[in-house]
């Protein structure tokens, strides 16, 4: 039966002509950072896992920009030596070189400075590895490395172009997941997969959440739209000349522009990437604010970045959400990450809280499975 009304009988695979029939211990819906993270943990413990993803490849732009110490530690538990070396070089060591944070007055004078720039590299690395601290990272690269590990797992599969259309569950806990898989030629193949567990890591618009009948309670902050701009350094000479100088307290660095008329966030990321976030004011037209000329002027006026010093890779307007699903499980079907809870990004806990969900749930499933 449909999840909303569990059957008293076992659920059997439907008999459909050319339907591909699969079987797994765990089905994961969604191959974002949370879904692949959970799949890696489960496959590490020897469970047969199939991840169904609607899209193809990793998402090309960063959404999260910081990864917590405990997320790195949990990632190490399934990492290959190659991935751990990559984490060390591209997240921990790189973040240590970026480790200076500050907040600014509206007139751009120093208000607060976290004085870590004067620390030696070993001390910075030690600081980053303390509980509660965060590293800056470039999410597309991290997701790609996670996928590479997953594809090397003997008991894991990743199937792309797959849209989950229904999940049914029997009284014995067996789940039947129905999927439409779009082929390269545009034809749609029906796929049916039986599993003991289903993990819905399919984001804020989660199909899994809807199928278990969970309401997404809370609010969307429509009155506080923010423009998020992801950029790549175009003028290296300008950035080197205008990098933050601790002696003069001037220059560009990760921090917060505390301007009541337009607060802004500036984040330096590995690989010459920079993230800028600015509040849109009432009456400002979103389409107009997303134009290249407008963005370059905003960066110049509020973030002190010379026009043309960066190339805009992505610019979007977000309405942030504060929402929690009314329930996170029904039978052996679970939701995690943004499917279960969404929050504004300023504490840097969106992706990280999803990774904690995955770690918390995966070890319990592995324990029960054994």
PDB file of N, CA and C in Angstrom, residues 32-34 36-37 40 58-59 64 66-68 71-76 78-79 83 86-87 90-91 136-149 351-352 355:
ATOM      1  N   UNK A  32      22.909  14.395  -3.642  1.00  0.00           N
ATOM      2  CA  UNK A  32      23.614  15.581  -3.179  1.00  0.00           C
ATOM      3  C   UNK A  32      24.617  15.183  -2.108  1.00  0.00           C
ATOM      4  N   UNK A  33      25.204  16.162  -1.415  1.00  0.00           N
ATOM      5  CA  UNK A  33      26.233  15.824  -0.428  1.00  0.00           C
ATOM      6  C   UNK A  33      25.724  14.944   0.695  1.00  0.00           C
ATOM      7  N   UNK A  34      24.459  15.119   1.115  1.00  0.00           N
ATOM      8  CA  UNK A  34      23.927  14.323   2.223  1.00  0.00           C
ATOM      9  C   UNK A  34      23.630  12.897   1.781  1.00  0.00           C
ATOM     10  N   UNK A  36      24.884  11.136  -0.815  1.00  0.00           N
ATOM     11  CA  UNK A  36      26.107  10.380  -1.128  1.00  0.00           C
ATOM     12  C   UNK A  36      26.888  10.084   0.151  1.00  0.00           C
ATOM     13  N   UNK A  37      26.871  11.008   1.096  1.00  0.00           N
ATOM     14  CA  UNK A  37      27.529  10.803   2.381  1.00  0.00           C
ATOM     15  C   UNK A  37      26.926   9.585   3.089  1.00  0.00           C
ATOM     16  N   UNK A  40      27.851   6.338   1.287  1.00  0.00           N
ATOM     17  CA  UNK A  40      29.224   5.924   1.556  1.00  0.00           C
ATOM     18  C   UNK A  40      29.348   5.256   2.919  1.00  0.00           C
ATOM     19  N   UNK A  58      27.435  16.274 -10.587  1.00  0.00           N
ATOM     20  CA  UNK A  58      27.298  17.122  -9.414  1.00  0.00           C
ATOM     21  C   UNK A  58      26.840  18.511  -9.826  1.00  0.00           C
ATOM     22  N   UNK A  59      26.202  19.214  -8.890  1.00  0.00           N
ATOM     23  CA  UNK A  59      25.778  20.587  -9.161  1.00  0.00           C
ATOM     24  C   UNK A  59      27.013  21.456  -9.297  1.00  0.00           C
ATOM     25  N   UNK A  64      26.740  25.417  -0.112  1.00  0.00           N
ATOM     26  CA  UNK A  64      27.451  25.557   1.164  1.00  0.00           C
ATOM     27  C   UNK A  64      28.849  26.090   0.894  1.00  0.00           C
ATOM     28  N   UNK A  66      31.094  26.365   3.923  1.00  0.00           N
ATOM     29  CA  UNK A  66      31.921  25.958   5.058  1.00  0.00           C
ATOM     30  C   UNK A  66      31.550  24.544   5.475  1.00  0.00           C
ATOM     31  N   UNK A  67      32.549  23.805   5.913  1.00  0.00           N
ATOM     32  CA  UNK A  67      32.352  22.440   6.371  1.00  0.00           C
ATOM     33  C   UNK A  67      32.879  22.338   7.794  1.00  0.00           C
ATOM     34  N   UNK A  68      32.065  21.782   8.686  1.00  0.00           N
ATOM     35  CA  UNK A  68      32.398  21.746  10.108  1.00  0.00           C
ATOM     36  C   UNK A  68      33.441  20.673  10.402  1.00  0.00           C
ATOM     37  N   UNK A  71      32.073  17.230  10.456  1.00  0.00           N
ATOM     38  CA  UNK A  71      31.771  16.709   9.120  1.00  0.00           C
ATOM     39  C   UNK A  71      33.034  16.150   8.464  1.00  0.00           C
ATOM     40  N   UNK A  72      34.158  16.857   8.637  1.00  0.00           N
ATOM     41  CA  UNK A  72      35.425  16.357   8.105  1.00  0.00           C
ATOM     42  C   UNK A  72      35.798  15.048   8.790  1.00  0.00           C
ATOM     43  N   UNK A  73      35.625  14.998  10.092  1.00  0.00           N
ATOM     44  CA  UNK A  73      35.984  13.790  10.848  1.00  0.00           C
ATOM     45  C   UNK A  73      35.136  12.602  10.406  1.00  0.00           C
ATOM     46  N   UNK A  74      33.838  12.838  10.189  1.00  0.00           N
ATOM     47  CA  UNK A  74      32.971  11.744   9.740  1.00  0.00           C
ATOM     48  C   UNK A  74      33.317  11.313   8.319  1.00  0.00           C
ATOM     49  N   UNK A  75      33.697  12.278   7.469  1.00  0.00           N
ATOM     50  CA  UNK A  75      34.098  11.942   6.107  1.00  0.00           C
ATOM     51  C   UNK A  75      35.336  11.054   6.107  1.00  0.00           C
ATOM     52  N   UNK A  76      36.250  11.303   7.024  1.00  0.00           N
ATOM     53  CA  UNK A  76      37.469  10.494   7.114  1.00  0.00           C
ATOM     54  C   UNK A  76      37.153   9.019   7.342  1.00  0.00           C
ATOM     55  N   UNK A  78      35.145   7.059   5.970  1.00  0.00           N
ATOM     56  CA  UNK A  78      34.976   6.248   4.760  1.00  0.00           C
ATOM     57  C   UNK A  78      35.923   6.674   3.639  1.00  0.00           C
ATOM     58  N   UNK A  79      36.772   7.647   3.912  1.00  0.00           N
ATOM     59  CA  UNK A  79      37.627   8.177   2.854  1.00  0.00           C
ATOM     60  C   UNK A  79      38.693   7.172   2.426  1.00  0.00           C
ATOM     61  N   UNK A  83      41.362  10.514  -1.024  1.00  0.00           N
ATOM     62  CA  UNK A  83      40.418  11.558  -0.646  1.00  0.00           C
ATOM     63  C   UNK A  83      40.876  12.270   0.622  1.00  0.00           C
ATOM     64  N   UNK A  86      43.387  14.723  -0.265  1.00  0.00           N
ATOM     65  CA  UNK A  86      42.747  15.871  -0.902  1.00  0.00           C
ATOM     66  C   UNK A  86      42.111  16.776   0.155  1.00  0.00           C
ATOM     67  N   UNK A  87      41.417  16.203   1.144  1.00  0.00           N
ATOM     68  CA  UNK A  87      40.813  16.997   2.223  1.00  0.00           C
ATOM     69  C   UNK A  87      41.885  17.782   2.960  1.00  0.00           C
ATOM     70  N   UNK A  90      43.280  20.531   0.360  1.00  0.00           N
ATOM     71  CA  UNK A  90      42.345  21.462  -0.271  1.00  0.00           C
ATOM     72  C   UNK A  90      41.289  22.028   0.662  1.00  0.00           C
ATOM     73  N   UNK A  91      41.185  21.495   1.860  1.00  0.00           N
ATOM     74  CA  UNK A  91      40.231  22.051   2.823  1.00  0.00           C
ATOM     75  C   UNK A  91      40.965  22.540   4.072  1.00  0.00           C
ATOM     76  N   UNK A 136      36.660  26.623   5.301  1.00  0.00           N
ATOM     77  CA  UNK A 136      36.108  27.023   4.025  1.00  0.00           C
ATOM     78  C   UNK A 136      36.394  25.925   2.989  1.00  0.00           C
ATOM     79  N   UNK A 137      35.448  25.687   2.094  1.00  0.00           N
ATOM     80  CA  UNK A 137      35.661  24.660   1.072  1.00  0.00           C
ATOM     81  C   UNK A 137      34.870  25.008  -0.174  1.00  0.00           C
ATOM     82  N   UNK A 138      35.212  24.359  -1.288  1.00  0.00           N
ATOM     83  CA  UNK A 138      34.504  24.573  -2.546  1.00  0.00           C
ATOM     84  C   UNK A 138      33.649  23.343  -2.796  1.00  0.00           C
ATOM     85  N   UNK A 139      32.336  23.489  -2.597  1.00  0.00           N
ATOM     86  CA  UNK A 139      31.428  22.351  -2.544  1.00  0.00           C
ATOM     87  C   UNK A 139      31.444  21.458  -3.785  1.00  0.00           C
ATOM     88  N   UNK A 140      31.462  21.995  -5.012  1.00  0.00           N
ATOM     89  CA  UNK A 140      31.462  21.086  -6.167  1.00  0.00           C
ATOM     90  C   UNK A 140      32.629  20.100  -6.153  1.00  0.00           C
ATOM     91  N   UNK A 141      33.806  20.549  -5.729  1.00  0.00           N
ATOM     92  CA  UNK A 141      34.957  19.648  -5.670  1.00  0.00           C
ATOM     93  C   UNK A 141      34.762  18.586  -4.597  1.00  0.00           C
ATOM     94  N   UNK A 142      34.235  18.990  -3.442  1.00  0.00           N
ATOM     95  CA  UNK A 142      33.983  18.040  -2.354  1.00  0.00           C
ATOM     96  C   UNK A 142      32.974  16.980  -2.780  1.00  0.00           C
ATOM     97  N   UNK A 143      31.895  17.406  -3.441  1.00  0.00           N
ATOM     98  CA  UNK A 143      30.883  16.440  -3.892  1.00  0.00           C
ATOM     99  C   UNK A 143      31.463  15.471  -4.909  1.00  0.00           C
ATOM    100  N   UNK A 144      32.301  15.968  -5.810  1.00  0.00           N
ATOM    101  CA  UNK A 144      32.907  15.090  -6.811  1.00  0.00           C
ATOM    102  C   UNK A 144      33.800  14.045  -6.147  1.00  0.00           C
ATOM    103  N   UNK A 145      34.559  14.446  -5.139  1.00  0.00           N
ATOM    104  CA  UNK A 145      35.418  13.500  -4.430  1.00  0.00           C
ATOM    105  C   UNK A 145      34.591  12.456  -3.686  1.00  0.00           C
ATOM    106  N   UNK A 146      33.465  12.882  -3.095  1.00  0.00           N
ATOM    107  CA  UNK A 146      32.569  11.926  -2.441  1.00  0.00           C
ATOM    108  C   UNK A 146      32.051  10.888  -3.438  1.00  0.00           C
ATOM    109  N   UNK A 147      31.674  11.356  -4.612  1.00  0.00           N
ATOM    110  CA  UNK A 147      31.156  10.432  -5.629  1.00  0.00           C
ATOM    111  C   UNK A 147      32.225   9.454  -6.086  1.00  0.00           C
ATOM    112  N   UNK A 148      33.450   9.936  -6.224  1.00  0.00           N
ATOM    113  CA  UNK A 148      34.526   9.043  -6.647  1.00  0.00           C
ATOM    114  C   UNK A 148      34.721   7.913  -5.638  1.00  0.00           C
ATOM    115  N   UNK A 149      34.615   8.231  -4.361  1.00  0.00           N
ATOM    116  CA  UNK A 149      34.706   7.185  -3.337  1.00  0.00           C
ATOM    117  C   UNK A 149      33.537   6.226  -3.451  1.00  0.00           C
ATOM    118  N   UNK A 351      24.203  22.239   5.244  1.00  0.00           N
ATOM    119  CA  UNK A 351      24.767  20.971   4.799  1.00  0.00           C
ATOM    120  C   UNK A 351      25.306  20.161   5.973  1.00  0.00           C
ATOM    121  N   UNK A 352      25.955  20.853   6.919  1.00  0.00           N
ATOM    122  CA  UNK A 352      26.571  20.145   8.039  1.00  0.00           C
ATOM    123  C   UNK A 352      25.551  19.414   8.897  1.00  0.00           C
ATOM    124  N   UNK A 355      24.666  16.261   7.077  1.00  0.00           N
ATOM    125  CA  UNK A 355      25.677  15.221   7.217  1.00  0.00           C
ATOM    126  C   UNK A 355      25.572  14.554   8.581  1.00  0.00           C
TER     127      UNK A 355
END
